[in-house]
CSV table of C-alpha atoms in Angstrom, one decimal:
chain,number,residue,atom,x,y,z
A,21,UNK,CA,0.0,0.0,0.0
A,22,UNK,CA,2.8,2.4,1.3
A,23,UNK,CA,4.7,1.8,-2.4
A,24,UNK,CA,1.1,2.9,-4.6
A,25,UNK,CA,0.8,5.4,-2.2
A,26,UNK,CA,4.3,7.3,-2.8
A,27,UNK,CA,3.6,6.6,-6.7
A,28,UNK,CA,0.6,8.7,-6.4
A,29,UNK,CA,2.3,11.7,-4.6
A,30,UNK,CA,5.1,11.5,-7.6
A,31,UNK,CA,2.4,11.2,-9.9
A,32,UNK,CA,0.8,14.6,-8.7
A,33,UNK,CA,3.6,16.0,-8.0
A,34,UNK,CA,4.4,15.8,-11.5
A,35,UNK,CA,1.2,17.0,-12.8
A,36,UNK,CA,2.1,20.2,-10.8
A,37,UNK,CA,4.9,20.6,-11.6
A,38,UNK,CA,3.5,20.2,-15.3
A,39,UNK,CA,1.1,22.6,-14.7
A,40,UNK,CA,3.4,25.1,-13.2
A,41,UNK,CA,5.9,24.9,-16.3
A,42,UNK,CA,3.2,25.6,-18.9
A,43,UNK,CA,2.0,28.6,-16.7
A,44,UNK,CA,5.4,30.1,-16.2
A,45,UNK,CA,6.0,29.7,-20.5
A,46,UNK,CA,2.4,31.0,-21.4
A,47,UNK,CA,3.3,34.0,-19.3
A,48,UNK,CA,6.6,34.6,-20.7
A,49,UNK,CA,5.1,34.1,-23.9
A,50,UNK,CA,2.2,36.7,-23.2
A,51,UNK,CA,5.2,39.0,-21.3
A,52,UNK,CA,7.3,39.1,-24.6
A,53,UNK,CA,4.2,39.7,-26.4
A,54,UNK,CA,3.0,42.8,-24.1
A,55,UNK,CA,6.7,44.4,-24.2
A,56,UNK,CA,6.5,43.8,-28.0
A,57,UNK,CA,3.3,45.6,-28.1
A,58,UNK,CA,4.4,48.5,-26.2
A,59,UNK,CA,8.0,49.3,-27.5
A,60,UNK,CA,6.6,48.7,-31.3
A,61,UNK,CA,3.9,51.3,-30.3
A,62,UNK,CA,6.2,54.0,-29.1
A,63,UNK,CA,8.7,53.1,-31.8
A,64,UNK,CA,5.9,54.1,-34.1
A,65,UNK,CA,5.0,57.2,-32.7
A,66,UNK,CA,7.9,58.2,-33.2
A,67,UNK,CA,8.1,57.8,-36.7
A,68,UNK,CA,5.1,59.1,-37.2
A,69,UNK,CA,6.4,62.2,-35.8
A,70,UNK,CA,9.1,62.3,-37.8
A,71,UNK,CA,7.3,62.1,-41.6
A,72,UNK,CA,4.0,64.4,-39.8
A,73,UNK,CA,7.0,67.2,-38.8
A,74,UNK,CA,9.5,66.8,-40.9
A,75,UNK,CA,8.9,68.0,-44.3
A,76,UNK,CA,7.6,71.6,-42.4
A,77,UNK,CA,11.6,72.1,-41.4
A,78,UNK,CA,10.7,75.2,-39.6
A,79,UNK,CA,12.0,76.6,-36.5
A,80,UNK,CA,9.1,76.0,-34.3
A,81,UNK,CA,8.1,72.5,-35.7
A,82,UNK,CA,11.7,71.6,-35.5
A,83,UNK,CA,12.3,72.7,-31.8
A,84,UNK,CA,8.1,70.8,-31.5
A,85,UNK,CA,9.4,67.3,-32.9
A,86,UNK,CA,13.0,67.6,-31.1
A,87,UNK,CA,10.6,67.8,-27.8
A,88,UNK,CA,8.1,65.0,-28.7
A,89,UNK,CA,10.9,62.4,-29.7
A,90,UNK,CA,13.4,63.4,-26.5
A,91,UNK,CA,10.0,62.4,-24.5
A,92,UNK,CA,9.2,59.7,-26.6
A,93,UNK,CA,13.1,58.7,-25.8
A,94,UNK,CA,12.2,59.1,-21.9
A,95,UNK,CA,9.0,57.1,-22.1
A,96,UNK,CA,11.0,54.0,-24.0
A,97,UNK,CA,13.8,54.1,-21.3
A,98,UNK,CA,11.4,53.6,-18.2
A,99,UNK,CA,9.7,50.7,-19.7
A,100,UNK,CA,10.2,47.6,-17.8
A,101,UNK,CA,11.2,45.0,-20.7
A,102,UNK,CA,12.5,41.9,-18.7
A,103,UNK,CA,13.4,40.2,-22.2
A,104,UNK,CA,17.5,40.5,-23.2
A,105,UNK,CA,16.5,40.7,-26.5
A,106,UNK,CA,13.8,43.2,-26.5
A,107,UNK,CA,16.2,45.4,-24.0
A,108,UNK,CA,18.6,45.6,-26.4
A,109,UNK,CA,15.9,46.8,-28.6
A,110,UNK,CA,14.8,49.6,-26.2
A,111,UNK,CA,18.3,50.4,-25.7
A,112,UNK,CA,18.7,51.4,-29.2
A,113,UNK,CA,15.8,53.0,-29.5
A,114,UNK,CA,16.3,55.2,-26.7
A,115,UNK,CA,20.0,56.3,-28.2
A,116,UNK,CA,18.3,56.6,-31.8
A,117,UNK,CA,15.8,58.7,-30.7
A,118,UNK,CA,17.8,61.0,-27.9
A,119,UNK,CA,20.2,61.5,-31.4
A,120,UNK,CA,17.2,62.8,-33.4
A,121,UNK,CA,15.9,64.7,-30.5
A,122,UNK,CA,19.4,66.5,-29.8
A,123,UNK,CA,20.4,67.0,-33.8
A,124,UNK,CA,17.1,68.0,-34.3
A,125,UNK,CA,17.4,71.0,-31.5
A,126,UNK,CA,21.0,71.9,-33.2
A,127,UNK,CA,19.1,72.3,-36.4
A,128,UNK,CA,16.3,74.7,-34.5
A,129,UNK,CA,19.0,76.4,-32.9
A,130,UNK,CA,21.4,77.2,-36.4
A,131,UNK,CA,17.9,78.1,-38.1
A,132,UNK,CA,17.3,80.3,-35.5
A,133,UNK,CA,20.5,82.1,-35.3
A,134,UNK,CA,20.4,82.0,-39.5
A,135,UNK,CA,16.8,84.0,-39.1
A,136,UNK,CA,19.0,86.8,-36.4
A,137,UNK,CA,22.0,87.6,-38.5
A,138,UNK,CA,22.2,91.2,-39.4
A,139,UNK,CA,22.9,92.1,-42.7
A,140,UNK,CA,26.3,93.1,-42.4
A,141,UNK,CA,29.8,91.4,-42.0
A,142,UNK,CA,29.7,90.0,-38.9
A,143,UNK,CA,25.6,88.7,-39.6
A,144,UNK,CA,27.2,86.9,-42.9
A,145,UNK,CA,29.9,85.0,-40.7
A,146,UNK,CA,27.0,84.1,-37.9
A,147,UNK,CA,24.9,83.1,-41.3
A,148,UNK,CA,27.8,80.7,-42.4
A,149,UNK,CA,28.4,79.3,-39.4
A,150,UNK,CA,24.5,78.5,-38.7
A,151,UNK,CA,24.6,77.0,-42.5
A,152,UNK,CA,27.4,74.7,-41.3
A,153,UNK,CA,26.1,73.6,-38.0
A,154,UNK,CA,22.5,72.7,-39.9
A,155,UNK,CA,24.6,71.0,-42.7
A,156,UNK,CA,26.3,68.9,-39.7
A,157,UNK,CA,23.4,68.2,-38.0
A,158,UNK,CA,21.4,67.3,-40.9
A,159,UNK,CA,24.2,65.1,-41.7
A,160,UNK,CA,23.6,63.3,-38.8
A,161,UNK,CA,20.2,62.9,-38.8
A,162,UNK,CA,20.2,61.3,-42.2
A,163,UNK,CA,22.4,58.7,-40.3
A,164,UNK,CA,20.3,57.9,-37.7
A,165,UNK,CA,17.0,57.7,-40.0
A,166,UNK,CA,17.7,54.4,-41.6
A,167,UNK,CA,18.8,52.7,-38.3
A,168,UNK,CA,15.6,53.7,-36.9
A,169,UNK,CA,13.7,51.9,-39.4
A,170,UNK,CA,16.0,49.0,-39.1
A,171,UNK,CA,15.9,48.7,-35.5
A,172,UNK,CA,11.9,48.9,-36.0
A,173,UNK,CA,12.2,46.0,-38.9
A,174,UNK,CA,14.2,44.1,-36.2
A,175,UNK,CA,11.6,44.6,-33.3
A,176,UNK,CA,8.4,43.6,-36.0
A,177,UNK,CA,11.0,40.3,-36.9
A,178,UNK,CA,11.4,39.2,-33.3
A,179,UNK,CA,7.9,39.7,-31.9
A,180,UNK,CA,5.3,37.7,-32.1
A,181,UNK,CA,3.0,37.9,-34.9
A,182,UNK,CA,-0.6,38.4,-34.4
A,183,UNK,CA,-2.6,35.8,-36.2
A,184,UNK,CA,-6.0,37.1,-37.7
């Protein structure tokens, strides 16, 4: 009796443990998908930012989407991703979009001292020097675009597809 007895305990015991398992992967599965979900979304907005503000290249909608992506960087860095993978991910992001945001407010600021120069001498050298600093920061932007749209092909790669 004492031998079916113990052979029952391993037998449940099993079965939890079974159980346990399949809980602790469906959540990891459903906690991958949720981080997914939310970096992808704020990855987006971004970008949508981005082509929305871009083509205006003014002074004010310049300094507005240098703003809105710095605070879209902030918002990426607090999430809590517990995946390696999708930190990574949010690491990148957060550089990517921190580098738009701060090239961005270079660009406001040369357009802005472009707009101030007086029309004499010294206004032509302050004029130069804000047509090189836009140049540079342009420059740099142009890099950054592309990875950004990588780094979003690489997040929409690894994450779970949603089957309709």
């Amino acid at each position: 009796m004492k031998l079916f007895k113990n052979l029952r305990f391993k037998s449940y015991c099993w079965r939890v443990v079974t159980v346990v398992g399949m809980a602790v992967s469906l959540m990891s599965c459903s906690t991958k998908a949720a981080e997914c979900t939310k970096l992808t979304g704020m990855i987006q907005e971004g970008q949508t930012l981005i082509i929305n503000l871009s083509p205006q290249l003014d002074v004010s909608s310049t300094q507005q989407l240098s703003q809105e992506l710095n605070s879209i960087a902030r918002e990426i860095e607090t999430l809590n991703v517990k995946n390696q993978s999708l930190k990574t991910i949010q690491k990148n992001a957060t550089q990517q979009f921190k580098g738009l945001s701060n090239h961005l407010k270079q660009l406001a600021e040369a357009l802005t001292n472009a707009e101030k120069a007086p029309v004499n001498p010294e206004g032509k050298k302050q004029l130069l020097n804000a047509q090189k600093t836009a140049q540079e920061a342009g420059e740099k932007i142009k890099q950054i675009a592309p990875q950004n749209e990588k780094l979003l092909q690489d997040l929409v790669n690894y994450c779970p597809q949603k089957k309709t």
